[in-house]
Amino acid sequence: MIREIFSLPGLARLSFDALYKDKSLEKKINHYLKSSKGIKYVNASSITGKVLVKYEGRTLGEIKREIINAIFKDDVDDNVKPYEPEDLPLKTQFVMVAMPLAATIYTVLKRIFAGKSPLSGHYGLLSISSIVSIVAGYPIFRSGINTLLKERKINGDLMITIATTIMLFIRESILGLVVIFLVNLSVFIHSLNIHYNKKALESFLRLKPGKVWMALEGREIEVPVEELNEGDVISLKKGDVAPFECEVVEGSAIVDEKYIRGKVKYVKKQKGDKIIESSLLIDGEVKARITDIEANESIEDLYKIVELESREKYITNTADVYINKVIPLSFFITGFVSFYTKDILKGISSMLVLCPCTFAHGSTGVYGIAVKNAAKRGILIKSSSAIENMAKADMLIFDKTGTLTEGRPIVSEILPSSSTDKNHILKIAASAEYGVVHPAALSIIKKADDMGIKVEDFSHGKEVKSMGAFACVDGKQMYVGNERFMEINNIDLHDVENLSNVLKSLNRGVIYVAVDGNAIGVIGMKDVLKKKSKAAVELVRSLGFNDDSIYILSGDDKEPTDRVAYELGIVNAFSSVSPDEKKNFVKRQKYDGKTVVMVGDGLNDVKAMRSADVGIILGRPISKKILKALDVAVIDENPLKIPYLIELSRYSKEVIKQNHVIASTMSYIEYVMTLFGKVNPFTAAMLHSMNQLIVLANSIKVYKYSSRRIISDGRNEKKIRRSFESFKTDG
């Protein structure tokens, strides 16, 4: 029970019995309410069992409900990332750059025109430059000390901290100030890069409609999704996406659950039925009551997942190995130089020029820029590990339905027996299927409509799920469905056996049409390849993937799977594969030393994507479950973006190697100059920043990179045979 101890407008102290001596609940309340809309400040204490909360634009009742809901939230992970200067808001970082710059200018001008203060060498007093150095350098000092104490590691920030402390101690405060300014400037530039990456991702993470129509007191008003609560009734029309899980209270509609099922799944919804979050209304109109709002994620929530996964899945690469070796070596060299030259400033200079920040930014900067490059082409890359693994990938696995194909079957052939004609077959099939919510049924009805055939509404007919439908008209029994459906109803297929064999030889799905126990014709169904699938596979081959490294794993039947594989020239294709079997197959390939990329399009591919080195979804990641499993999302579902990703990743790795060579070479040259007395701490700090700018300039090539071989408009697809160099650039 939550009791009010006191409350003022926007401020309240609450007593919560369940919180007392429950440290995990304390963490949950502080964590989840802090990120909640309208909460300005929250402090929950398990020692007192009380919560102090400052809020705006919210009612106290809503705050209490959020506190109660925190009980049922996931535990807060104590294993949070260490503090870094880049975590500060950009405005704060700008101030941290401006402060030492202004103080440096002031101190230099003061010394030029007024001379050095007689108190500047007094150890009991702190000069303005010293004070500003401490304040502006605090984020760097904190990062270095925290990493040392909590992770038992030495990082570049600790090196800067020690160098600055020594300079302040020996009263070289201006040098310390300049070092802090230059380091903060480098951090600020790096943070700007991260900031623009986030902006690039936001357009992809707007997964739900910004506003919806809410039914209220007999009328409909447009409201932002964020303001909806469980129990609210919303109006959904054709083309709308369900923003939450909800229950139909009025009307009926046909919805497509493609992004949940992994392939087109039309389901009829009427009063009392549940509509799954992110389902698309194909037809109809309903009023639905929201039943689960917890599944909704804000853009910030989803970006935090992207950011967290990016950190958690970061691979120990060449930069990490170098940094771990060079930092201890830098301390040794600093001590040796200081002792040998009897000049501590030379030691500090060597520490600054050997600081591995440039080397680290040579990797992370390229990853961030590659993310932006991909983003402008409609590709969301979630983590740096995706780029690293994509660059060295040697096995590519595709799901079939919805990934390489459109996922919507179409009528390809109508073969009547000798006793009837095509139009009659199609009319019977479309009439019997009328009202059936199934992709094949809707395709048959559409085909009849396109051919100008009038379809009868046999609303008193009946659908047998996943098999077919039947209707009785004028005393005649009409059946439309698969072979199993015909066998159950004792339909004689002898007259159409040869026709069905023809369709099977073409790897078509076969729909039988029968009247009064005798089959009178068959309809061929096929799932059409996406226009750019063939070009994508051709380009993947040109990048070094051979027959043994390209696979199709499909849950579909053998005939349609083999047809797609044949059309794409893929030798290794497996049908009727379950999600668990896909996952196990991926694991076996990884066990054999392969770097596996798994490309899918829905929840049924999540297990395999999570097991792969790189999981790619063709389409928008519609929920946390999918977003956590994938590494890359191709928003426009264009398969040609797969080879582009591989090329971009390989090019990024080349640029990273160039950056590492630049950083290493510059550091060692500057170190030699330091030994000969050519570099003081001020010059060392300048050179350190200059190195980072050179590396950043080199990294920008990745943003400008645009493959000369990858196209996305599909207009030149027929030319993809011999030379790929003449392809139009994909913008």
mmCIF file of N, CA and C in Angstrom, residues 313 385-386 389 392 586 590 594-598 608-615 631:
data_model
loop_
_atom_site.group_PDB
_atom_site.id
_atom_site.type_symbol
_atom_site.label_atom_id
_atom_site.label_comp_id
_atom_site.label_asym_id
_atom_site.label_seq_id
_atom_site.Cartn_x
_atom_site.Cartn_y
_atom_site.Cartn_z
ATOM 1 N N LYS A 313 28.207 -6.124 -27.204
ATOM 2 C CA LYS A 313 28.634 -7.052 -28.238
ATOM 3 C C LYS A 313 29.908 -6.591 -28.938
ATOM 4 N N SER A 385 29.962 -4.807 -33.601
ATOM 5 C CA SER A 385 30.288 -6.213 -33.873
ATOM 6 C C SER A 385 29.679 -6.674 -35.192
ATOM 7 N N ALA A 386 28.536 -6.083 -35.578
ATOM 8 C CA ALA A 386 27.908 -6.456 -36.850
ATOM 9 C C ALA A 386 28.820 -6.092 -38.014
ATOM 10 N N ASN A 389 31.930 -8.538 -37.924
ATOM 11 C CA ASN A 389 31.579 -9.892 -38.366
ATOM 12 C C ASN A 389 31.160 -9.937 -39.822
ATOM 13 N N LYS A 392 34.096 -10.203 -42.191
ATOM 14 C CA LYS A 392 34.789 -11.493 -42.305
ATOM 15 C C LYS A 392 33.826 -12.665 -42.509
ATOM 16 N N VAL A 586 22.578 -23.114 -37.597
ATOM 17 C CA VAL A 586 23.500 -21.980 -37.469
ATOM 18 C C VAL A 586 24.596 -22.297 -36.458
ATOM 19 N N LYS A 590 28.755 -22.437 -36.963
ATOM 20 C CA LYS A 590 29.679 -21.645 -36.149
ATOM 21 C C LYS A 590 30.687 -22.547 -35.444
ATOM 22 N N LYS A 594 32.760 -21.261 -39.010
ATOM 23 C CA LYS A 594 32.201 -20.313 -39.964
ATOM 24 C C LYS A 594 31.741 -19.035 -39.249
ATOM 25 N N THR A 595 31.836 -17.922 -39.954
ATOM 26 C CA THR A 595 31.237 -16.673 -39.487
ATOM 27 C C THR A 595 29.920 -16.515 -40.245
ATOM 28 N N VAL A 596 28.800 -16.665 -39.526
ATOM 29 C CA VAL A 596 27.493 -16.852 -40.157
ATOM 30 C C VAL A 596 26.654 -15.571 -40.118
ATOM 31 N N VAL A 597 26.080 -15.230 -41.274
ATOM 32 C CA VAL A 597 25.090 -14.151 -41.373
ATOM 33 C C VAL A 597 23.740 -14.793 -41.655
ATOM 34 N N MET A 598 22.750 -14.503 -40.809
ATOM 35 C CA MET A 598 21.398 -15.039 -40.979
ATOM 36 C C MET A 598 20.456 -13.905 -41.352
ATOM 37 N N ALA A 608 17.339 -18.119 -34.838
ATOM 38 C CA ALA A 608 18.489 -18.293 -35.735
ATOM 39 C C ALA A 608 19.311 -17.014 -35.816
ATOM 40 N N MET A 609 18.634 -15.859 -35.865
ATOM 41 C CA MET A 609 19.350 -14.584 -35.932
ATOM 42 C C MET A 609 20.183 -14.357 -34.683
ATOM 43 N N ARG A 610 19.609 -14.717 -33.545
ATOM 44 C CA ARG A 610 20.326 -14.537 -32.281
ATOM 45 C C ARG A 610 21.545 -15.454 -32.203
ATOM 46 N N SER A 611 21.451 -16.634 -32.789
ATOM 47 C CA SER A 611 22.563 -17.592 -32.747
ATOM 48 C C SER A 611 23.659 -17.250 -33.746
ATOM 49 N N ALA A 612 23.312 -16.509 -34.800
ATOM 50 C CA ALA A 612 24.285 -16.181 -35.848
ATOM 51 C C ALA A 612 25.248 -15.106 -35.370
ATOM 52 N N ASP A 613 26.356 -14.958 -36.091
ATOM 53 C CA ASP A 613 27.296 -13.875 -35.794
ATOM 54 C C ASP A 613 26.686 -12.528 -36.150
ATOM 55 N N VAL A 614 25.884 -12.511 -37.224
ATOM 56 C CA VAL A 614 25.152 -11.309 -37.613
ATOM 57 C C VAL A 614 23.725 -11.709 -37.963
ATOM 58 N N GLY A 615 22.754 -11.111 -37.295
ATOM 59 C CA GLY A 615 21.347 -11.350 -37.604
ATOM 60 C C GLY A 615 20.771 -10.138 -38.313
ATOM 61 N N ASP A 631 21.033 -7.714 -35.450
ATOM 62 C CA ASP A 631 22.166 -6.799 -35.481
ATOM 63 C C ASP A 631 21.969 -5.712 -36.527
#
